[in-house]
Each structure stands twice: as structure tokens, then as C-alpha cells.
Coordinates of C-alpha atoms in Angstrom, one line a residue:
X1 CA 35.2 -49.2 -62.2
X2 CA 36.5 -45.8 -61.2
X3 CA 34.4 -43.7 -58.6
X4 CA 35.5 -40.2 -57.0
X5 CA 33.4 -38.5 -54.4
X6 CA 34.1 -34.5 -53.4
X7 CA 31.5 -33.7 -50.9
X8 CA 31.8 -30.4 -49.0
X9 CA 30.8 -30.9 -45.2
X10 CA 26.9 -30.2 -45.3
X11 CA 27.0 -29.0 -41.4
X12 CA 30.0 -26.4 -42.4
X13 CA 33.1 -28.0 -40.5
X14 CA 36.0 -29.2 -42.2
X15 CA 35.2 -32.8 -42.8
X16 CA 35.2 -32.7 -46.4
X17 CA 35.2 -36.0 -48.0
X18 CA 37.5 -36.3 -51.1
X19 CA 38.3 -39.8 -51.5
X20 CA 38.5 -42.2 -54.8
X21 CA 37.1 -45.8 -54.8
X22 CA 38.5 -48.8 -57.2
X23 CA 38.0 -52.3 -57.8
X24 CA 34.7 -52.8 -55.9
X25 CA 34.2 -56.0 -53.8
X26 CA 30.9 -56.5 -55.0
X27 CA 28.6 -54.2 -57.3
X28 CA 24.7 -54.3 -56.1
X29 CA 22.3 -53.5 -58.9
X30 CA 18.8 -53.4 -59.1
X31 CA 17.1 -53.5 -62.3
X32 CA 13.4 -53.6 -61.2
X33 CA 11.3 -51.8 -59.3
X34 CA 11.4 -54.7 -56.6
X35 CA 14.9 -54.9 -56.4
X36 CA 15.4 -51.5 -55.1
X37 CA 14.4 -51.4 -51.6
X38 CA 16.4 -54.9 -51.0
X39 CA 19.4 -53.3 -52.4
X40 CA 19.4 -50.2 -50.0
X41 CA 19.0 -52.9 -47.1
X42 CA 21.8 -54.7 -48.6
X43 CA 23.8 -51.1 -48.3
X44 CA 22.8 -50.6 -44.9
X45 CA 23.9 -54.1 -43.6
X46 CA 27.2 -53.9 -45.5
X47 CA 27.8 -50.4 -44.1
X48 CA 27.4 -51.9 -40.6
X49 CA 29.7 -54.3 -41.5
X50 CA 32.6 -51.6 -42.0
X51 CA 32.3 -51.3 -45.9
X52 CA 31.5 -48.2 -47.9
X53 CA 28.9 -48.1 -50.1
X54 CA 28.9 -45.4 -53.0
X55 CA 26.2 -45.3 -55.8
X56 CA 23.3 -43.6 -57.4
X57 CA 19.5 -44.1 -57.8
X58 CA 18.0 -43.0 -60.8
X59 CA 14.9 -40.7 -60.9
X60 CA 13.1 -43.3 -62.4
X61 CA 13.5 -45.6 -59.0
X62 CA 10.5 -43.5 -57.5
X63 CA 7.7 -46.0 -57.8
X64 CA 9.8 -48.3 -55.8
X65 CA 8.9 -46.3 -52.6
X66 CA 5.3 -45.1 -54.1
X67 CA 3.5 -46.7 -56.9
X68 CA 1.6 -43.8 -57.5
X69 CA 4.7 -41.8 -58.5
X70 CA 4.7 -41.7 -62.4
X71 CA 7.8 -41.8 -64.1
X72 CA 9.0 -43.1 -67.5
X73 CA 10.7 -46.5 -68.3
X74 CA 14.1 -46.4 -67.0
X75 CA 17.2 -46.1 -69.4
X76 CA 19.5 -48.1 -67.1
X77 CA 19.8 -49.5 -63.7
X78 CA 17.5 -48.2 -61.4
X79 CA 20.2 -48.1 -58.4
X80 CA 23.9 -49.0 -58.6
X81 CA 26.1 -48.9 -55.6
X82 CA 30.0 -50.7 -55.3
X83 CA 30.9 -51.8 -52.1
X84 CA 34.3 -51.0 -50.9
X85 CA 36.6 -51.9 -48.3
X86 CA 38.3 -48.6 -48.0
X87 CA 38.6 -45.0 -49.2
X88 CA 41.5 -44.4 -51.2
X89 CA 43.0 -40.9 -51.9
X90 CA 42.1 -38.5 -54.2
X91 CA 44.3 -39.3 -57.5
X92 CA 46.5 -36.9 -58.8
X93 CA 45.7 -34.5 -61.3
X94 CA 46.0 -35.1 -65.0
X95 CA 47.4 -33.2 -67.3
X96 CA 44.7 -31.1 -69.2
X97 CA 43.8 -32.5 -72.6
X98 CA 42.7 -29.7 -74.9
X99 CA 40.8 -32.0 -77.3
X100 CA 38.4 -32.5 -74.5
X101 CA 35.3 -30.8 -75.5
X102 CA 31.1 -30.9 -76.0
X103 CA 29.2 -29.1 -78.3
X104 CA 25.7 -28.7 -76.8
X105 CA 22.3 -28.5 -78.5
X106 CA 18.9 -27.7 -77.2
X107 CA 16.6 -30.7 -77.4
X108 CA 13.5 -28.1 -76.7
X109 CA 12.2 -25.8 -78.5
X110 CA 11.1 -22.0 -77.4
X111 CA 7.7 -22.6 -78.7
X112 CA 7.5 -25.9 -77.5
X113 CA 8.7 -24.4 -73.9
X114 CA 6.0 -21.6 -73.9
X115 CA 3.4 -24.2 -74.9
X116 CA 4.4 -26.2 -71.9
X117 CA 4.6 -23.2 -69.7
X118 CA 1.2 -22.3 -70.7
X119 CA 0.0 -25.8 -69.6
X120 CA 1.5 -25.8 -66.4
X121 CA -0.2 -22.4 -65.8
X122 CA -3.6 -23.8 -66.8
X123 CA -3.0 -26.9 -64.1
X124 CA -1.9 -24.5 -61.3
X125 CA -5.1 -22.4 -62.2
X126 CA -7.3 -25.6 -62.0
X127 CA -5.8 -26.3 -58.6
X128 CA -3.8 -29.6 -59.6
X129 CA -0.6 -28.5 -58.0
X130 CA 0.8 -25.2 -56.9
X131 CA 4.6 -25.8 -58.3
X132 CA 6.3 -28.2 -60.6
X133 CA 9.7 -28.5 -61.4
X134 CA 10.0 -28.6 -65.3
X135 CA 13.2 -30.0 -67.3
X136 CA 14.6 -30.8 -70.2
X137 CA 17.9 -32.3 -71.7
X138 CA 20.7 -30.8 -73.5
X139 CA 22.5 -33.1 -75.7
X140 CA 26.2 -33.2 -76.9
X141 CA 28.8 -34.8 -78.8
X142 CA 31.8 -35.4 -76.6
X143 CA 35.5 -36.2 -77.4
X144 CA 38.2 -36.5 -74.9
X145 CA 38.8 -37.3 -71.7
X146 CA 35.9 -37.8 -69.2
X147 CA 37.9 -37.2 -66.4
X148 CA 39.2 -33.9 -67.8
X149 CA 35.7 -33.1 -68.6
X150 CA 34.8 -33.6 -64.8
X151 CA 37.9 -31.7 -63.8
X152 CA 36.5 -28.3 -65.9
X153 CA 33.1 -28.9 -64.2
X154 CA 34.1 -28.9 -60.7
X155 CA 36.1 -25.6 -61.6
X156 CA 32.9 -24.3 -63.2
X157 CA 30.9 -25.4 -60.3
X158 CA 33.0 -26.0 -56.8
X159 CA 32.2 -26.6 -53.2
X160 CA 29.3 -29.1 -53.8
X161 CA 28.5 -32.6 -53.7
X162 CA 30.5 -33.9 -56.7
X163 CA 30.9 -37.4 -57.9
X164 CA 32.4 -39.1 -60.8
X165 CA 31.3 -42.6 -61.8
X166 CA 32.7 -45.1 -64.3
X167 CA 30.4 -47.9 -64.4
X168 CA 31.1 -49.2 -67.8
X169 CA 27.9 -48.5 -69.0
X170 CA 28.1 -45.1 -68.5
X171 CA 30.0 -42.3 -66.9
X172 CA 28.3 -40.0 -64.7
X173 CA 30.0 -36.6 -63.8
X174 CA 27.8 -34.5 -61.1
X175 CA 29.1 -31.5 -59.9
X176 CA 25.6 -31.0 -57.9
X177 CA 25.3 -27.8 -55.5
X178 CA 22.3 -29.6 -53.6
X179 CA 22.4 -31.6 -50.8
X180 CA 19.3 -34.0 -50.8
X181 CA 20.2 -35.3 -47.1
X182 CA 22.9 -35.9 -44.7
X183 CA 21.6 -38.8 -42.0
X184 CA 23.6 -39.9 -39.0
X185 CA 21.5 -42.9 -37.7
X186 CA 21.4 -43.6 -34.1
X187 CA 22.6 -46.2 -32.3
X188 CA 20.7 -48.7 -30.7
X189 CA 17.2 -46.9 -29.1
X190 CA 18.8 -43.4 -29.8
X191 CA 17.4 -40.9 -32.5
X192 CA 19.2 -40.3 -35.5
X193 CA 19.8 -36.4 -37.0
X194 CA 19.0 -35.5 -40.4
X195 CA 19.7 -32.6 -42.6
X196 CA 17.9 -31.6 -45.8
X197 CA 18.9 -28.4 -48.2
X198 CA 16.3 -27.8 -50.8
X199 CA 17.5 -25.3 -53.5
X200 CA 14.8 -23.3 -54.7
X201 CA 15.5 -19.6 -56.2
X202 CA 18.0 -18.6 -58.9
X203 CA 19.7 -15.5 -59.9
X204 CA 22.7 -14.7 -62.4
X205 CA 25.9 -13.3 -61.5
X206 CA 26.4 -9.7 -62.2
X207 CA 28.9 -7.8 -64.0
X208 CA 30.6 -6.0 -60.7
X209 CA 30.5 -6.6 -57.1
X210 CA 27.9 -3.9 -56.6
X211 CA 25.5 -5.5 -59.1
X212 CA 26.3 -9.1 -57.5
X213 CA 25.2 -7.7 -54.2
X214 CA 21.9 -6.0 -55.7
X215 CA 21.2 -9.3 -57.6
X216 CA 21.2 -11.7 -54.7
X217 CA 19.6 -9.3 -52.4
X218 CA 16.7 -8.9 -54.8
X219 CA 16.7 -12.8 -55.2
X220 CA 16.4 -13.0 -51.6
X221 CA 14.0 -10.7 -51.3
X222 CA 11.7 -11.5 -54.0
X223 CA 8.0 -12.9 -53.4
X224 CA 8.1 -15.3 -56.1
X225 CA 11.5 -16.9 -55.5
X226 CA 10.5 -17.0 -51.5
X227 CA 7.4 -18.5 -52.1
X228 CA 9.0 -21.1 -54.8
X229 CA 11.2 -21.7 -51.8
X230 CA 9.0 -22.0 -49.0
X231 CA 6.9 -24.5 -50.9
X232 CA 9.3 -26.9 -51.2
X233 CA 10.5 -26.5 -47.6
X234 CA 6.7 -26.9 -46.6
X235 CA 6.9 -30.3 -48.7
X236 CA 10.2 -31.4 -47.2
X237 CA 8.8 -30.9 -43.3
X238 CA 6.1 -33.3 -44.4
X239 CA 8.1 -35.9 -45.8
X240 CA 10.5 -35.6 -42.6
X241 CA 7.5 -35.7 -40.6
X242 CA 6.9 -39.5 -41.6
X243 CA 10.2 -40.6 -40.0
X244 CA 10.9 -37.9 -37.5
X245 CA 10.2 -37.8 -33.9
X246 CA 7.2 -35.8 -32.9
X247 CA 7.8 -32.1 -32.9
X248 CA 11.5 -32.4 -34.1
X249 CA 11.1 -30.8 -38.0
X250 CA 12.6 -27.4 -37.7
X251 CA 13.8 -25.0 -40.5
X252 CA 17.1 -23.4 -39.0
X253 CA 17.9 -21.8 -42.2
X254 CA 15.4 -20.1 -44.4
X255 CA 16.3 -18.0 -47.5
X256 CA 20.3 -18.5 -47.5
X257 CA 22.1 -17.3 -50.5
X258 CA 24.7 -19.5 -51.5
X259 CA 27.1 -17.7 -54.0
X260 CA 28.3 -19.9 -57.3
X261 CA 30.5 -18.9 -60.0
X262 CA 27.7 -18.5 -62.6
X263 CA 24.8 -17.9 -60.5
X264 CA 22.9 -17.1 -57.1
X265 CA 20.8 -20.3 -55.7
X266 CA 18.7 -19.6 -52.3
X267 CA 18.6 -22.6 -50.0
X268 CA 16.9 -23.4 -46.9
X269 CA 17.5 -26.0 -44.1
X270 CA 15.2 -28.3 -42.9
X271 CA 16.3 -30.6 -40.1
X272 CA 14.9 -33.7 -37.8
X273 CA 15.6 -36.2 -35.2
X274 CA 14.8 -39.7 -37.0
X275 CA 12.8 -42.2 -34.9
X276 CA 14.8 -45.2 -33.4
X277 CA 15.1 -47.9 -35.7
X278 CA 14.6 -45.8 -38.8
X279 CA 16.5 -47.5 -41.7
X280 CA 18.1 -46.1 -45.2
X281 CA 15.2 -47.5 -46.7
X282 CA 12.6 -45.9 -44.7
X283 CA 14.6 -42.2 -45.3
X284 CA 14.5 -43.0 -49.2
X285 CA 10.8 -44.2 -48.7
X286 CA 10.0 -40.8 -47.3
X287 CA 12.1 -38.6 -49.4
X288 CA 12.5 -39.7 -52.5
X289 CA 12.8 -38.1 -55.2
X290 CA 13.7 -34.9 -53.3
X291 CA 10.3 -32.2 -54.1
X292 CA 12.8 -29.7 -54.9
X293 CA 13.2 -31.4 -58.5
X294 CA 9.4 -32.7 -58.7
X295 CA 7.3 -29.9 -57.4
X296 CA 4.4 -30.0 -55.1
X297 CA 2.0 -32.0 -54.3
X298 CA 4.7 -34.3 -55.4
X299 CA 2.2 -37.3 -56.8
X300 CA 0.3 -34.9 -59.2
X301 CA 3.1 -33.1 -60.1
X302 CA 5.1 -35.9 -61.1
X303 CA 2.3 -37.1 -63.3
X304 CA 2.2 -33.7 -65.1
X305 CA 6.1 -34.2 -65.6
X306 CA 5.6 -37.7 -67.0
X307 CA 3.2 -35.9 -69.7
X308 CA 5.6 -32.8 -70.6
X309 CA 8.8 -34.7 -70.4
X310 CA 9.1 -37.3 -73.3
X311 CA 12.2 -39.2 -72.0
X312 CA 13.3 -40.6 -68.5
X313 CA 15.3 -38.2 -66.5
X314 CA 17.7 -41.0 -65.7
X315 CA 20.2 -40.2 -62.9
X316 CA 19.7 -36.4 -63.3
X317 CA 17.1 -35.3 -60.7
X318 CA 17.9 -39.0 -58.9
X319 CA 20.5 -39.0 -56.3
X320 CA 24.2 -39.8 -55.9
X321 CA 25.8 -40.5 -52.6
X322 CA 27.8 -42.6 -50.1
X323 CA 27.2 -44.6 -46.9
X324 CA 30.1 -44.5 -44.7
X325 CA 31.2 -47.4 -42.5
X326 CA 28.7 -47.3 -39.3
X327 CA 25.7 -45.9 -41.7
X328 CA 26.4 -42.2 -41.9
X329 CA 24.7 -41.6 -45.5
X330 CA 25.1 -38.3 -47.4
X331 CA 23.2 -37.8 -50.6
X332 CA 23.1 -34.9 -53.5
X333 CA 20.2 -34.0 -55.2
X334 CA 21.6 -35.2 -59.1
X335 CA 21.2 -31.7 -60.7
X336 CA 24.2 -30.1 -62.8
X337 CA 25.0 -34.0 -63.8
X338 CA 26.5 -34.9 -67.1
X339 CA 25.9 -38.5 -68.2
X340 CA 28.2 -39.9 -71.0
X341 CA 27.5 -42.8 -73.1
X342 CA 30.5 -43.2 -75.7
X343 CA 30.5 -40.0 -77.9
X344 CA 27.0 -39.1 -76.6
X345 CA 26.4 -36.4 -73.5
X346 CA 23.5 -35.5 -72.2
X347 CA 22.4 -33.1 -69.2
X348 CA 19.2 -31.8 -67.8
X349 CA 18.2 -28.4 -67.2
X350 CA 14.9 -27.2 -65.3
X351 CA 13.5 -24.9 -63.0
X352 CA 10.6 -24.5 -60.6
X353 CA 7.4 -23.0 -62.3
X354 CA 4.7 -21.1 -60.2
X355 CA 1.8 -19.5 -61.0
X356 CA 3.6 -16.0 -61.1
X357 CA 6.4 -17.5 -63.4
X358 CA 6.7 -16.0 -66.8
X359 CA 7.9 -18.2 -69.8
X360 CA 10.6 -15.3 -70.5
X361 CA 11.9 -15.2 -67.1
X362 CA 11.9 -19.1 -66.7
X363 CA 13.6 -19.6 -70.5
X364 CA 16.3 -16.9 -69.2
X365 CA 17.2 -19.1 -66.2
X366 CA 17.8 -21.9 -67.9
X367 CA 20.3 -20.0 -69.9
X368 CA 21.9 -18.9 -66.6
X369 CA 22.1 -22.5 -65.0
X370 CA 23.7 -23.9 -68.3
X371 CA 26.4 -21.3 -67.8
X372 CA 28.5 -23.9 -65.9
X373 CA 28.1 -26.6 -68.9
X374 CA 29.3 -23.9 -71.7
X375 CA 32.4 -22.7 -69.4
X376 CA 33.6 -26.4 -69.0
X377 CA 32.5 -27.5 -72.9
X378 CA 36.1 -26.6 -74.1
X379 CA 39.6 -25.4 -72.6
X380 CA 40.3 -22.3 -72.3
X381 CA 43.2 -20.0 -70.8
X382 CA 43.1 -16.6 -68.8
X383 CA 44.6 -14.0 -71.0
X384 CA 46.6 -10.3 -70.4
X385 CA 48.1 -8.5 -73.1
X386 CA 50.6 -6.2 -72.2
X387 CA 52.5 -3.6 -73.6
X388 CA 56.8 -3.9 -73.1
X389 CA 58.5 -0.9 -74.2
X390 CA 62.2 -0.4 -73.2
X391 CA 62.6 -3.4 -70.9
X392 CA 59.3 -2.3 -68.6
X393 CA 56.0 -4.2 -68.9
X394 CA 53.6 -1.3 -68.5
X395 CA 50.8 -1.0 -65.8
X396 CA 52.1 -4.8 -64.6
X397 CA 50.8 -4.7 -61.1
X398 CA 47.2 -3.9 -62.5
X399 CA 47.4 -6.6 -64.9
X400 CA 48.7 -9.3 -62.5
X401 CA 45.7 -7.9 -60.0
X402 CA 43.2 -8.4 -63.0
X403 CA 44.9 -12.1 -63.9
X404 CA 44.6 -13.0 -60.0
X405 CA 40.7 -12.0 -59.8
X406 CA 40.2 -14.1 -62.9
X407 CA 42.3 -17.1 -61.5
X408 CA 40.0 -17.3 -58.4
X409 CA 36.7 -16.8 -60.3
X410 CA 37.4 -19.6 -62.6
X411 CA 39.4 -22.0 -60.1
X412 CA 42.9 -21.7 -61.8
X413 CA 46.3 -22.1 -60.2
X414 CA 47.9 -18.4 -59.9
X415 CA 51.5 -18.4 -58.7
X416 CA 52.8 -15.1 -59.4
X417 CA 56.5 -16.2 -58.8
X418 CA 55.9 -18.4 -62.0
X419 CA 54.4 -15.8 -63.7
X420 CA 57.2 -13.4 -62.8
X421 CA 59.8 -15.4 -64.1
X422 CA 58.0 -16.3 -67.2
X423 CA 57.9 -12.5 -67.7
X424 CA 61.8 -11.9 -66.8
X425 CA 62.7 -14.7 -69.3
X426 CA 60.7 -13.3 -72.1
X427 CA 62.0 -9.8 -71.4
X428 CA 66.0 -11.1 -71.3
X429 CA 64.9 -12.2 -75.0
X430 CA 64.2 -8.8 -76.4
X431 CA 66.4 -5.8 -77.1
X432 CA 65.4 -3.0 -74.5
X433 CA 66.5 0.1 -76.7
X434 CA 64.4 -0.6 -79.4
X435 CA 60.7 -1.5 -80.4
X436 CA 57.8 -1.8 -78.4
X437 CA 56.3 -5.3 -77.8
X438 CA 53.0 -6.8 -77.5
X439 CA 53.1 -9.5 -74.9
X440 CA 50.4 -12.1 -74.6
X441 CA 50.3 -13.7 -71.0
X442 CA 48.7 -17.1 -70.8
X443 CA 47.6 -18.7 -67.7
X444 CA 46.4 -22.6 -67.9
X445 CA 44.3 -23.9 -65.5
X446 CA 47.1 -26.1 -63.8
X447 CA 48.8 -22.7 -63.2
X448 CA 51.2 -23.3 -66.5
X449 CA 52.2 -20.2 -67.6
X450 CA 53.3 -19.2 -71.2
X451 CA 54.5 -15.5 -72.4
X452 CA 54.5 -14.7 -76.2
X453 CA 56.0 -11.6 -77.8
X454 CA 55.1 -9.6 -81.2
X455 CA 56.4 -6.3 -82.4
X456 CA 53.9 -3.8 -81.7
X457 CA 53.0 -1.9 -84.7
X458 CA 51.5 1.8 -83.9
X459 CA 48.3 2.8 -85.4
X460 CA 47.4 6.1 -87.4
X461 CA 44.8 7.8 -85.4
X462 CA 42.3 8.6 -85.8
X463 CA 41.1 5.0 -86.3
X464 CA 37.6 4.0 -87.6
X465 CA 35.1 2.3 -85.3
X466 CA 32.0 1.0 -86.5
X467 CA 28.6 1.0 -84.3
X468 CA 27.6 -2.9 -84.3
X469 CA 24.4 -3.6 -86.3
X470 CA 22.9 -5.6 -84.0
X471 CA 22.9 -5.9 -80.1
X472 CA 25.8 -8.0 -78.3
X473 CA 24.0 -10.7 -76.1
X474 CA 27.0 -12.1 -74.2
X475 CA 27.1 -8.9 -71.7
X476 CA 26.2 -11.6 -68.5
X477 CA 28.9 -14.2 -69.6
X478 CA 31.6 -14.8 -67.1
X479 CA 33.7 -14.5 -70.9
X480 CA 32.9 -10.8 -71.1
X481 CA 33.7 -10.0 -67.7
X482 CA 37.0 -11.7 -67.5
X483 CA 39.8 -11.8 -70.2
X484 CA 40.5 -15.6 -71.6
X485 CA 41.5 -17.2 -74.7
X486 CA 37.5 -18.0 -75.6
X487 CA 36.6 -15.0 -77.7
X488 CA 34.1 -16.6 -80.3
X489 CA 31.6 -13.9 -78.9
X490 CA 33.7 -11.1 -79.7
X491 CA 35.2 -12.4 -83.1
X492 CA 31.3 -12.4 -84.4
X493 CA 31.5 -8.8 -84.1
X494 CA 35.0 -8.1 -85.7
X495 CA 34.8 -5.8 -88.4
X496 CA 35.1 -7.5 -92.0
X497 CA 35.8 -3.9 -93.6
X498 CA 39.7 -3.3 -93.6
X499 CA 39.3 0.2 -92.8
X500 CA 37.5 -0.4 -89.8
X501 CA 39.6 -0.7 -86.5
X502 CA 37.1 -2.1 -84.4
X503 CA 33.4 -2.4 -83.6
X504 CA 31.4 -0.7 -80.9
X505 CA 29.1 -3.0 -79.0
X506 CA 26.0 -2.3 -77.0
X507 CA 23.8 -4.9 -74.9
X508 CA 20.1 -5.5 -75.4
X509 CA 19.0 -2.5 -73.5
X510 CA 20.6 -0.4 -76.0
X511 CA 23.4 0.5 -73.6
X512 CA 26.8 1.0 -75.0
X513 CA 29.4 -1.5 -73.7
X514 CA 33.0 -1.6 -75.3
X515 CA 34.8 -2.6 -78.6
X516 CA 36.0 -5.9 -79.1
X517 CA 39.5 -5.3 -78.2
X518 CA 39.3 -2.4 -76.0
X519 CA 37.3 -0.2 -74.1
X520 CA 35.5 3.0 -75.5
X521 CA 35.6 6.6 -74.3
X522 CA 33.4 9.3 -75.4
X523 CA 33.1 13.3 -75.0
X524 CA 29.4 14.0 -73.7
X525 CA 28.7 17.6 -72.6
X526 CA 32.2 18.4 -72.2
X527 CA 33.1 15.3 -70.1
X528 CA 35.0 12.0 -71.0
X529 CA 32.5 9.5 -70.1
X530 CA 33.2 5.3 -70.5
X531 CA 30.3 2.9 -70.2
X532 CA 29.7 1.9 -66.4
X533 CA 30.9 -2.2 -65.6
X534 CA 27.3 -3.3 -65.0
X535 CA 26.4 -2.6 -68.5
X536 CA 28.3 -6.0 -69.4
X537 CA 31.9 -5.3 -70.4
X538 CA 35.3 -5.9 -69.3
X539 CA 37.4 -4.0 -66.8
X540 CA 40.3 -2.7 -69.0
X541 CA 43.5 -2.0 -67.4
X542 CA 44.0 1.2 -69.5
X543 CA 40.2 2.0 -68.7
X544 CA 41.0 1.8 -65.0
X545 CA 44.0 4.0 -65.3
X546 CA 42.1 6.5 -66.9
X547 CA 39.3 6.4 -64.1
X548 CA 42.0 6.5 -61.7
X549 CA 43.7 9.7 -63.1
X550 CA 40.7 11.4 -63.3
X551 CA 40.3 11.8 -67.1
X552 CA 37.4 9.3 -67.5
X553 CA 34.1 8.8 -65.5
X554 CA 31.8 5.8 -65.7
X555 CA 28.0 6.5 -66.9
X556 CA 25.3 4.9 -68.6
X557 CA 25.4 5.8 -72.0
X558 CA 22.5 4.9 -74.7
X559 CA 22.3 4.7 -78.5
X560 CA 20.3 7.8 -78.4
X561 CA 23.2 9.7 -76.8
X562 CA 25.6 9.0 -79.7
X563 CA 24.3 12.2 -81.8
X564 CA 25.5 14.3 -79.0
X565 CA 28.9 12.9 -78.8
X566 CA 31.7 15.4 -79.3
X567 CA 34.8 12.9 -79.7
X568 CA 35.8 9.4 -79.3
X569 CA 38.7 7.8 -78.1
X570 CA 39.6 3.8 -78.2
X571 CA 41.2 3.0 -75.0
X572 CA 43.4 -0.3 -73.5
X573 CA 46.8 -0.7 -72.0
X574 CA 48.4 -1.8 -75.0
X575 CA 47.8 1.1 -77.0
X576 CA 46.7 3.9 -74.6
X577 CA 44.4 6.5 -75.7
X578 CA 43.6 6.5 -79.3
X579 CA 41.9 9.3 -81.0
X580 CA 39.0 7.6 -82.7
X581 CA 35.7 8.4 -85.2
X582 CA 32.5 6.8 -84.9
X583 CA 31.0 5.9 -87.9
X584 CA 27.4 3.8 -88.6
X585 CA 27.5 0.2 -89.1
X586 CA 29.7 -1.3 -92.0
X587 CA 28.5 -4.7 -93.0
X588 CA 30.7 -5.5 -95.9

């Protein structure tokens, strides 16, 4: 029954809790609602005796604390805790298993989603509640190593409240970025300290630092996002008041932006001094489930959720946490949480719905939130394609800088000495006086480097580039912003006609972006232009060099501008500047 806990310090210090637990002295399991509170009392007593207690509560445990909270029948234990004499060091990383993968699919159709959104809007208009956190599960088929999948999920969603549980019945892989509560009970007759940090408000990451800053600022200033956040802050303030010293509930941080690899999230801090004598059971009675994943008012929101969501949520939207010796308790809100049972995988996705929320925007938000799953679903390597000519790697500094940015983004190990050694070893194998070589430089998550060489064949210019027949919808993907071996979204647009060299892509707004294997340059009104990064494209090294030399200028170029194009060039670091001719879409 292996358990891993990797919790950041909720107070921003350096006391990260990153440890393992194995072979529990005993396991505490609640199968019925009547057993939940006594189990938490056992956890409290055992922690006071010097034991570590690590476990979870399913969302369906809610009626144990308030019978008015409506849920479905649970599909597993309502609560589970392992009791351990000590915390062990984090285990050594195992080698990556490339066979580990999950193929995810929606269980909710777009039509049903929109119908449920309409129902929620009607209920809000009727005054039943003012926000509800609607969710639906993604299901998938899993193969490989649960620990490898957990490692990938952590890289996709780092610096949160991550936990891995193998209880025998199931494996729980949680990489939640949301703190439920951090509570340090008071000794004897002293007050305790509690911090909650509800997360409400989401925006996608941009295609450039400037767009990132604009998106984060727009989310923080959005009346809708702020209203959604403050509704839950008010709910948490009310919940905390049930266990707090009079006048001690405070909101020291409001509308703070938290930056994650695939999204921005808005969080607020709500704190209080808990009254002397408050027990862990009292904290859960006041707070569980967290209002950020129910809505407000909580009772009516959960009644509506029970009618709209046909299945139990399980540990998703429940909580996972640890009670240290002495009673210090830290629990997450179990979002971004995958449950594995044999080959069956499950992960919920949801969002807070208010009166001014639109179905289209919320659906898109769900796609942004699942990006961490898409990243972790299969393994991939970071990729750079270099030109090796007469013993020299062309634009090597720029390539390594881009590779380093990608490694930082994806959480991959980047050791420049190892990379340089692999490149020099490859260069020693080739005849530096003849031939131009195409070199594929691959970087794995653990920092392993592989360099491959191929004889480079020159092109006969001009090459033919066909305009795509449909929009390229992956412009907001991190696998478009960064170069990796995951290229299915590009390969879907690769030309099938052997006479065509590449395809010119454009986004759903009708803005040109790039080709599938390089960037594009177009001469308009006497100036050479290339699409701006915020349109959704890779920052190619050849493009970067041309911009630095003043040969190119960034601009937004639209489909309707194409009739005015005076000349076209394909641009990348491998091939340089290649004269091209643009033609209408070819489908055969």
C-alpha cells in the first residue's frame, strides 16, 4: 500500500512535505456514513500519539457531516487512512516507461452540456443558488506504470498538493493545485490557526510572454471571474465562522493569480483562529466538501448537482491529505485527480457556473483544464532539428536556448554539458569536409540525450506550399508553442500530394500561423512579414534569426490578405530561406 505525498508549503516557506509511506501499522476505513466521524476522531487520537495519518475522503462522505448534502451512492470506501510510524524519503526515480499511456474520451456530449447549462441558468434565475460547480468525468483506457503516469502528471501540474495512493482497490494520482485547508490546532486552551485557499477563475496560457501577461491581467480584472471567486470566498468565510474565534475570519489575499503550465488560476486566502477544543472532526463538519467544488449556497447547489451528474464523483472533489504527529493537518481539494482501477482510468473536469457564464466559454475552459491530462497521456521528448555543415552546428546557441526554455516549461532535466557531449560525439562520426547533415537532438524527461544524424538533401526552389483546407485548432496548445516529438496535430495537416512540400496553417480566427515543418514569410506591400507568435505558432530559430537581422517583421496576416501577397518563403534553421509558391488547398 504505497503512499507518496508531495505538498508545497501553503504559507510560502521552505517546509515542503515530500515523503513516502509504506506498510501501514493499520488502515482505518469508513464504509458507511456513520463510520466517518469516528474514523476522523481515531486519526486525531493517533496523531497525538506520534503517528502519521495519511488518507482521503470521498465527495460522497459529505452527508456524514450534514444529512442535507445530497450525493450519489459511493463506489468505494467513504474514507481511508493509513497509519504510519514515520515518514520515509521520497523514492528514487525509476526509468521512464514509454508504454505508459491513457486514451481519454468525454462521457458528456456537447449537446447535453449545453442543455445542463440552460438548466443551471434557469435555476440561478429562479433564485435557487447563485453558483454551482458542474463537473463530468473523462474516462480512459490505461496501460503501463501508475507511478510513471503520476510522475508525468506532476511534471504537467507541479508545485501543488500532489499525492499517490495505492490502496489495493485503486490507485489515486492527485496533482491538485488547490489547498482545502492547512490547520494547526491550538495546544491546551489556545486558539489554532487555519488557512483555506479557494480557487475560482481560470484563463489559458498564452503563446508569448506578452500574451501571458495580458491573459492573466484580463482574468484578474474580469467581473465574472472576480464574482465567481468572491462568492466562494464568502461561503468559506461563513463556513470558517462555525469553528472560529469571534471576529478572527480574515481575507488577507484576494484575487491572486497562480501560474500553472497550462492555465492561470485565481485564488484567495481565507484565514481564522480556531476556537480552543476544536477537533479535526469539527473542521470537516464546518468545511467539507469545499465550497469551490460545490457552489453556493452549498446545500441547494449539491441537490442540483445530484440531478445533473449521473454518477458519484468519488475521491475527485473530495480531499486527500496528511495529519502529522501532533495534529497539524493539510488537505487538498482533490481536483486534477486520476483514479485507476486496472485498465480503467477516470478523471473529473468541471467549472463554476454563474448567471453570466456562457456555454461556449465554459466548454472551452474545460478543454484548457484537461490540458494537463493530455500532456501526461503519452510520453514525448523535446526536439531540436539542427544543420551540421562542415563540422559546425548552425545557430547552435539559439537552438540550445530554445531547448532550455522548453525543458523549463515541461519540467525536464536540462544538462547542457551532457547535450554538448552528445553533439560533439556525433560530430566526430561524420566527414566534416563533405555533406550537410540533418541532426535530431532529443531530450527525455530524465535528461537523457540522444543525437541522430541523416544526410540532408537540398530542395529545388521554389517549393509548393498549399493553404490548409480547414483551420488549425491546436494554436493554443503547448505542443505548438514548443517543439516536441508529439506531432500528431501537425501530421494531420501534412500534404498527401507528393508535389506539395508543406501546408500553410491558419487559426480559427482566420490568422495565418506557420507551416507544419517551418515558419512562413510573406511579402506584403513591399515588406517581408511573418505571423506574430500570439497567433499560435512555434518560435522557429530560422525565423528568430531573420527577425534579428531585420529581414522579417512580425504582423497579423489574415486569409483575406493572401491575394495581395507578392512573394512567399519557407523559413527554418535547417533549410534557411527557401523561395516558395503558395497554392490553394490540395486534398488528393
